[in-house]
Coordinates of C-alpha atoms in Angstrom, one line a residue:
X1 CA 4.5 6.5 -13.3
X2 CA 1.8 9.0 -12.7
X3 CA -0.7 8.8 -10.0
X4 CA -3.8 9.5 -12.5
X5 CA -4.7 8.8 -15.9
X6 CA -6.9 11.3 -18.1
X7 CA -9.8 11.3 -20.8
X8 CA -10.6 14.0 -23.3
X9 CA -6.8 14.9 -24.3
X10 CA -5.9 13.8 -27.9
X11 CA -2.2 13.4 -26.7
X12 CA -0.7 13.1 -23.2
X13 CA 2.1 12.5 -20.9
X14 CA 3.4 13.1 -17.2
X15 CA 4.1 16.7 -18.0
X16 CA 2.1 17.9 -21.2
X17 CA -0.7 17.2 -23.4
X18 CA -2.9 17.9 -26.5
X19 CA -6.5 19.0 -26.1
X20 CA -8.4 18.9 -29.5
X21 CA -11.5 21.5 -29.5
X22 CA -14.6 20.6 -31.5
X23 CA -15.0 23.2 -34.5
X24 CA -16.8 26.1 -33.5
X25 CA -16.6 25.0 -29.7
X26 CA -14.9 27.0 -26.7
X27 CA -14.9 24.3 -24.6
X28 CA -13.3 20.9 -24.5
X29 CA -13.2 18.6 -21.1
X30 CA -10.2 16.9 -19.6
X31 CA -10.9 14.6 -16.6
X32 CA -8.2 13.6 -14.5
X33 CA -8.8 10.3 -12.8
X34 CA -6.6 9.2 -9.7
X35 CA -5.0 5.8 -10.2
X36 CA -5.8 3.3 -7.1
X37 CA -2.6 2.0 -5.6
X38 CA -1.8 1.0 -2.0
X39 CA 1.5 3.5 -1.5
X40 CA 1.3 5.6 1.8
X41 CA 2.3 9.0 0.3
X42 CA 1.6 12.9 0.6
X43 CA -1.4 14.5 -1.1
X44 CA -0.8 15.6 -4.9
X45 CA -1.8 18.4 -6.6
X46 CA -2.5 18.6 -10.3
X47 CA -2.6 21.1 -12.4
X48 CA -4.0 21.7 -15.6
X49 CA -2.5 25.0 -17.8
X50 CA -3.7 26.1 -20.8
X51 CA -0.8 27.6 -22.9
X52 CA -0.3 29.1 -26.4
X53 CA 0.3 27.0 -29.3
X54 CA 1.7 27.3 -32.5
X55 CA -1.7 28.2 -34.3
X56 CA -3.3 30.0 -31.5
X57 CA -3.3 32.1 -28.6
X58 CA -5.1 31.6 -25.5
X59 CA -5.3 34.8 -24.4
X60 CA -5.7 35.2 -20.4
X61 CA -4.0 32.1 -19.0
X62 CA -6.0 30.1 -16.6
X63 CA -5.2 27.1 -14.4
X64 CA -7.5 24.5 -13.0
X65 CA -5.9 22.2 -10.4
X66 CA -7.1 19.4 -8.1
X67 CA -5.8 17.5 -4.9
X68 CA -5.0 13.4 -5.0
X69 CA -5.8 12.8 -1.8
X70 CA -4.0 9.7 -0.1
X71 CA -5.9 7.1 1.2
X72 CA -3.5 4.6 2.4
X73 CA -2.7 3.5 5.6
X74 CA 0.5 1.9 6.9
X75 CA 0.3 -1.1 8.8
X76 CA -0.4 -4.9 9.1
X77 CA -2.9 -7.4 9.8
X78 CA -2.6 -10.5 11.5
X79 CA -4.9 -13.5 10.6
X80 CA -6.0 -14.3 13.9
X81 CA -5.3 -12.7 17.1
X82 CA -4.7 -15.5 19.5
X83 CA -2.9 -18.5 18.8
X84 CA -3.0 -21.7 21.2
X85 CA -0.4 -24.2 22.1
X86 CA 0.0 -26.6 24.7
X87 CA 2.8 -28.4 26.6
X88 CA 1.1 -31.8 26.4
X89 CA 1.4 -32.7 23.0
X90 CA -2.1 -32.3 21.8
X91 CA -1.7 -29.0 20.0
X92 CA 1.8 -28.2 20.4
X93 CA 1.8 -25.9 16.9
X94 CA -0.2 -23.3 16.1
X95 CA 0.4 -20.4 13.4
X96 CA -0.9 -17.2 12.1
X97 CA 0.0 -14.9 9.0
X98 CA 0.9 -11.5 8.8
X99 CA 0.6 -9.3 5.8
X100 CA 1.3 -5.3 5.3
X101 CA -1.8 -3.2 4.5
X102 CA -0.1 -0.9 2.2
X103 CA 2.9 -1.2 -0.2
X104 CA 6.2 0.1 1.4
X105 CA 8.6 2.7 -0.3
X106 CA 11.5 0.3 1.2
X107 CA 11.7 -2.5 2.9
X108 CA 9.9 -3.3 6.1
X109 CA 11.0 -5.7 8.6
X110 CA 8.8 -6.6 11.6
X111 CA 10.6 -8.3 14.8
X112 CA 8.8 -11.2 16.6
X113 CA 9.1 -12.2 20.1
X114 CA 7.0 -13.9 22.6
X115 CA 5.9 -12.8 26.0
X116 CA 6.1 -16.7 27.5
X117 CA 9.5 -17.7 25.8
X118 CA 10.1 -20.5 28.3
X119 CA 7.0 -22.5 27.4
X120 CA 6.8 -21.8 23.6
X121 CA 8.9 -20.8 20.8
X122 CA 8.6 -19.1 17.5
X123 CA 9.9 -20.4 14.5
X124 CA 11.7 -17.2 13.2
X125 CA 12.5 -13.8 14.7
X126 CA 11.6 -11.4 12.0
X127 CA 9.5 -10.9 8.8
X128 CA 10.9 -9.1 5.8
X129 CA 8.6 -7.4 3.3
X130 CA 9.5 -5.6 0.4
X131 CA 7.4 -3.4 -2.4
X132 CA 7.3 -7.1 -4.6
X133 CA 5.6 -9.3 -1.3
X134 CA 3.9 -6.6 0.8
X135 CA 0.6 -8.2 0.1
X136 CA 1.7 -11.8 0.2
X137 CA 0.6 -13.3 3.8
X138 CA 3.8 -14.4 5.7
X139 CA 2.9 -17.4 8.0
X140 CA 4.6 -17.7 11.7
X141 CA 4.4 -21.2 13.5
X142 CA 4.7 -21.2 17.4
X143 CA 5.5 -24.4 19.1
X144 CA 4.6 -25.1 22.6
X145 CA 7.3 -26.4 24.8
X146 CA 7.1 -29.3 27.4
X147 CA 9.3 -27.9 30.1
X148 CA 7.8 -30.6 32.8
X149 CA 6.9 -28.1 35.0
X150 CA 3.4 -27.5 36.4
X151 CA 2.4 -23.8 35.4
X152 CA -0.8 -21.9 34.6
X153 CA -2.2 -21.4 31.5

């Protein structure tokens, strides 16, 4: 697909189109509108060139160009910054979710680990995101483990 739509052309494809000038008019307006997406990509240049047709000559060929600036950033969002679990059985499980901030062009795997692994466990070791599920939050559950040792929070 293309990263823009247009208005003003009678026919239009990704590489060519037809502009109809009103009778007696020397101008026509064609507007290129960027299409919002969530894909991190390079900026793109759109070039409009008037070329000779079957029934007319353009004369001096002119072009107009514009740049579609990428405004997406790769990253992820956590539903919360801190998960709290305990070893005493009162709040042994907590959860948070992870979602990507932009659509990936290839699969993304986020590895998970805990800094205090003797006192807690995570229910999975990785999260996998694709272009089909990148914007669907994936849950992660943390369970407090009772090791029967007295230790600091």
